C-alpha cells in the first residue's frame, strides 16, 4: 500500500562532507572541525525502496516529489521547481564518441530559469520550518534571483 506521506521525514544528523563529523539537526552550515559543508544524513537502511519509488512517482511534478529525501518538515511551499526536461543531444553524443543516447538536463523551465531554484526552494522551506523571518544569500547572480523569487512567493523579505 502506498502511503500519502514519505517514509523518511527527517535526517538523522548533519554530516560534514569532508571529514564526516556529525552534528545535531540545527541551523548550522559548516563543520566546526574543518569548515567543510554539512549535509543531511539519512538512515537509508530503513528505507523500503519499492515503497519509496511508488510514493515518489505519485508525488507532484516538482522537486517536492523527493520530499522524503529533503530536510524539510513542510515541503511544497513557494514556487513550482524541478521536474525539468531531459533533452536528447545526439550530436554531442557523437562528438564524445558515445555509443548510447545522451540527454542533457535543462533547468530553464524553473521559475528563474536556473538550477539555483532547487537549492533555494529547499533552503527557504527549511528557513520557514525554523521560524526565520527573512532570506539572505551572498551571490553574484542567479542565486540572488532565485532567493528573491522564492522570498516573494513566500512573503519573506530578501
Ligand atoms: Zn569537517
Coordinates of C-alpha atoms and ligand atoms in Angstrom, one line a residue:
X1 CA 0.0 0.0 0.0
X2 CA 1.3 3.5 -0.9
X3 CA 1.0 5.9 1.9
X4 CA 0.3 9.6 1.4
X5 CA 3.4 10.8 3.3
X6 CA 7.0 9.9 2.8
X7 CA 8.6 7.3 4.9
X8 CA 11.7 9.3 5.5
X9 CA 10.7 12.5 7.2
X10 CA 13.9 14.0 8.7
X11 CA 17.6 13.5 8.6
X12 CA 19.2 11.6 11.5
X13 CA 22.0 14.2 11.7
X14 CA 24.0 16.7 9.8
X15 CA 27.3 15.3 8.5
X16 CA 30.4 17.0 7.2
X17 CA 31.1 16.1 3.6
X18 CA 34.8 16.4 4.1
X19 CA 35.7 14.8 7.5
X20 CA 32.4 13.0 8.4
X21 CA 31.9 14.8 11.7
X22 CA 28.2 14.7 12.7
X23 CA 26.1 17.4 14.3
X24 CA 22.6 17.6 15.5
X25 CA 20.0 18.8 13.0
X26 CA 20.2 22.5 13.7
X27 CA 20.7 25.7 11.7
X28 CA 24.4 25.1 11.0
X29 CA 26.1 25.4 7.7
X30 CA 29.8 24.4 8.1
X31 CA 31.8 21.9 10.1
X32 CA 33.5 23.3 13.2
X33 CA 36.4 21.0 12.7
X34 CA 37.3 21.6 9.0
X35 CA 34.9 24.2 7.7
X36 CA 33.5 21.6 5.3
X37 CA 29.9 21.8 4.1
X38 CA 27.3 20.0 6.2
X39 CA 24.7 17.7 4.5
X40 CA 21.7 15.9 6.0
X41 CA 22.5 12.3 6.8
X42 CA 19.6 9.8 6.5
X43 CA 19.1 6.3 7.8
X44 CA 18.9 4.7 4.3
X45 CA 19.0 1.2 5.7
X46 CA 15.4 1.6 6.9
X47 CA 14.0 2.7 3.5
X48 CA 11.8 0.4 1.5
X49 CA 13.0 1.2 -2.0
X50 CA 9.9 0.0 -3.8
X51 CA 7.6 1.8 -1.4
X52 CA 9.6 5.0 -1.8
X53 CA 9.6 4.7 -5.6
X54 CA 5.8 4.4 -5.6
X55 CA 5.5 7.5 -3.3
X56 CA 7.8 9.5 -5.5
X57 CA 6.0 8.6 -8.7
X58 CA 2.7 9.6 -7.1
X59 CA 4.1 12.9 -5.9
X60 CA 3.8 16.3 -7.5
X61 CA 5.6 17.2 -10.7
X62 CA 8.1 19.3 -8.8
X63 CA 11.2 18.7 -6.7
X64 CA 8.8 18.0 -3.8
X65 CA 8.3 14.6 -5.3
X66 CA 11.5 13.8 -3.5
X67 CA 10.4 15.4 -0.2
X68 CA 11.2 12.2 1.7
X69 CA 14.9 12.9 1.0
X70 CA 14.8 16.6 1.7
X71 CA 15.4 18.0 5.2
X72 CA 12.2 19.9 5.5
X73 CA 9.2 19.4 7.7
X74 CA 6.6 21.0 5.4
X75 CA 7.5 20.7 1.7
X76 CA 5.8 22.1 -1.4
X77 CA 5.9 25.7 -0.4
X78 CA 6.9 28.6 -2.7
X79 CA 7.3 28.2 -6.4
X80 CA 7.0 25.1 -8.6
X81 CA 10.6 24.0 -9.0
X82 CA 12.1 20.9 -10.7
X83 CA 10.9 18.2 -12.9
X84 CA 12.8 19.9 -15.7
X85 CA 13.1 18.1 -19.0
X86 CA 15.8 15.9 -20.4
X87 CA 16.6 16.8 -24.0
X88 CA 18.3 14.4 -26.4
X89 CA 21.8 15.5 -27.5
X90 CA 22.7 13.2 -30.4
X91 CA 25.4 15.5 -31.9
X92 CA 27.1 15.8 -28.5
X93 CA 27.0 12.1 -28.0
X94 CA 28.6 11.6 -31.4
X95 CA 31.3 14.2 -30.7
X96 CA 32.1 12.4 -27.4
X97 CA 32.2 9.1 -29.2
X98 CA 29.4 7.6 -27.2
X99 CA 27.5 4.6 -28.4
X100 CA 24.4 5.3 -26.5
X101 CA 21.7 8.0 -26.3
X102 CA 22.8 11.1 -24.4
X103 CA 20.4 13.5 -22.8
X104 CA 21.1 16.9 -21.1
X105 CA 19.0 18.4 -18.3
X106 CA 17.7 21.8 -19.0
X107 CA 16.8 23.9 -15.9
X108 CA 15.3 26.8 -17.9
X109 CA 11.8 25.6 -17.0
X110 CA 12.4 26.6 -13.4
X111 CA 10.9 29.9 -12.1
X112 CA 14.1 31.9 -12.6
X113 CA 15.5 29.7 -15.3
X114 CA 18.2 28.5 -13.0
X115 CA 19.2 25.3 -11.2
X116 CA 19.6 27.5 -8.2
X117 CA 15.9 27.5 -7.8
X118 CA 16.2 23.9 -6.5
X119 CA 18.5 24.6 -3.6
X120 CA 16.7 27.9 -2.7
X121 CA 13.3 26.1 -2.7
X122 CA 14.6 23.6 -0.1
X123 CA 16.6 26.2 1.9
X124 CA 13.6 28.6 2.0
X125 CA 11.2 25.8 3.2
X126 CA 13.7 24.9 5.9
X127 CA 14.0 28.6 6.9
X128 CA 10.3 28.7 7.3
X129 CA 10.4 25.5 9.4
X130 CA 13.0 27.1 11.6
X131 CA 11.0 30.3 12.0
X132 CA 13.3 32.6 10.1
X133 CA 11.6 35.8 9.1
X134 CA 13.9 36.8 6.1
X135 CA 16.1 35.1 3.5
X136 CA 19.6 36.2 2.6
X137 CA 22.5 35.0 0.5
X138 CA 25.8 36.0 -1.0
X139 CA 25.6 35.8 -4.8
X140 CA 26.9 37.2 -8.0
X141 CA 23.7 36.5 -9.9
X142 CA 21.3 33.6 -10.2
X143 CA 21.3 32.6 -6.6
X144 CA 20.1 36.1 -5.6
X145 CA 17.5 35.9 -8.3
X146 CA 16.2 32.6 -7.1
X147 CA 16.2 33.8 -3.5
X148 CA 14.3 37.0 -4.4
X149 CA 11.7 34.9 -6.3
X150 CA 11.1 32.4 -3.6
X151 CA 11.1 35.1 -0.9
X152 CA 8.4 37.0 -2.9
X153 CA 6.4 33.8 -3.2
X154 CA 6.6 33.1 0.5
X155 CA 6.1 36.7 1.6
X156 CA 9.5 36.9 3.2
X157 CA 11.9 39.8 2.8
X158 CA 15.1 39.1 1.0
Ligands
LIG1 ZN1 34.5 18.5 8.8

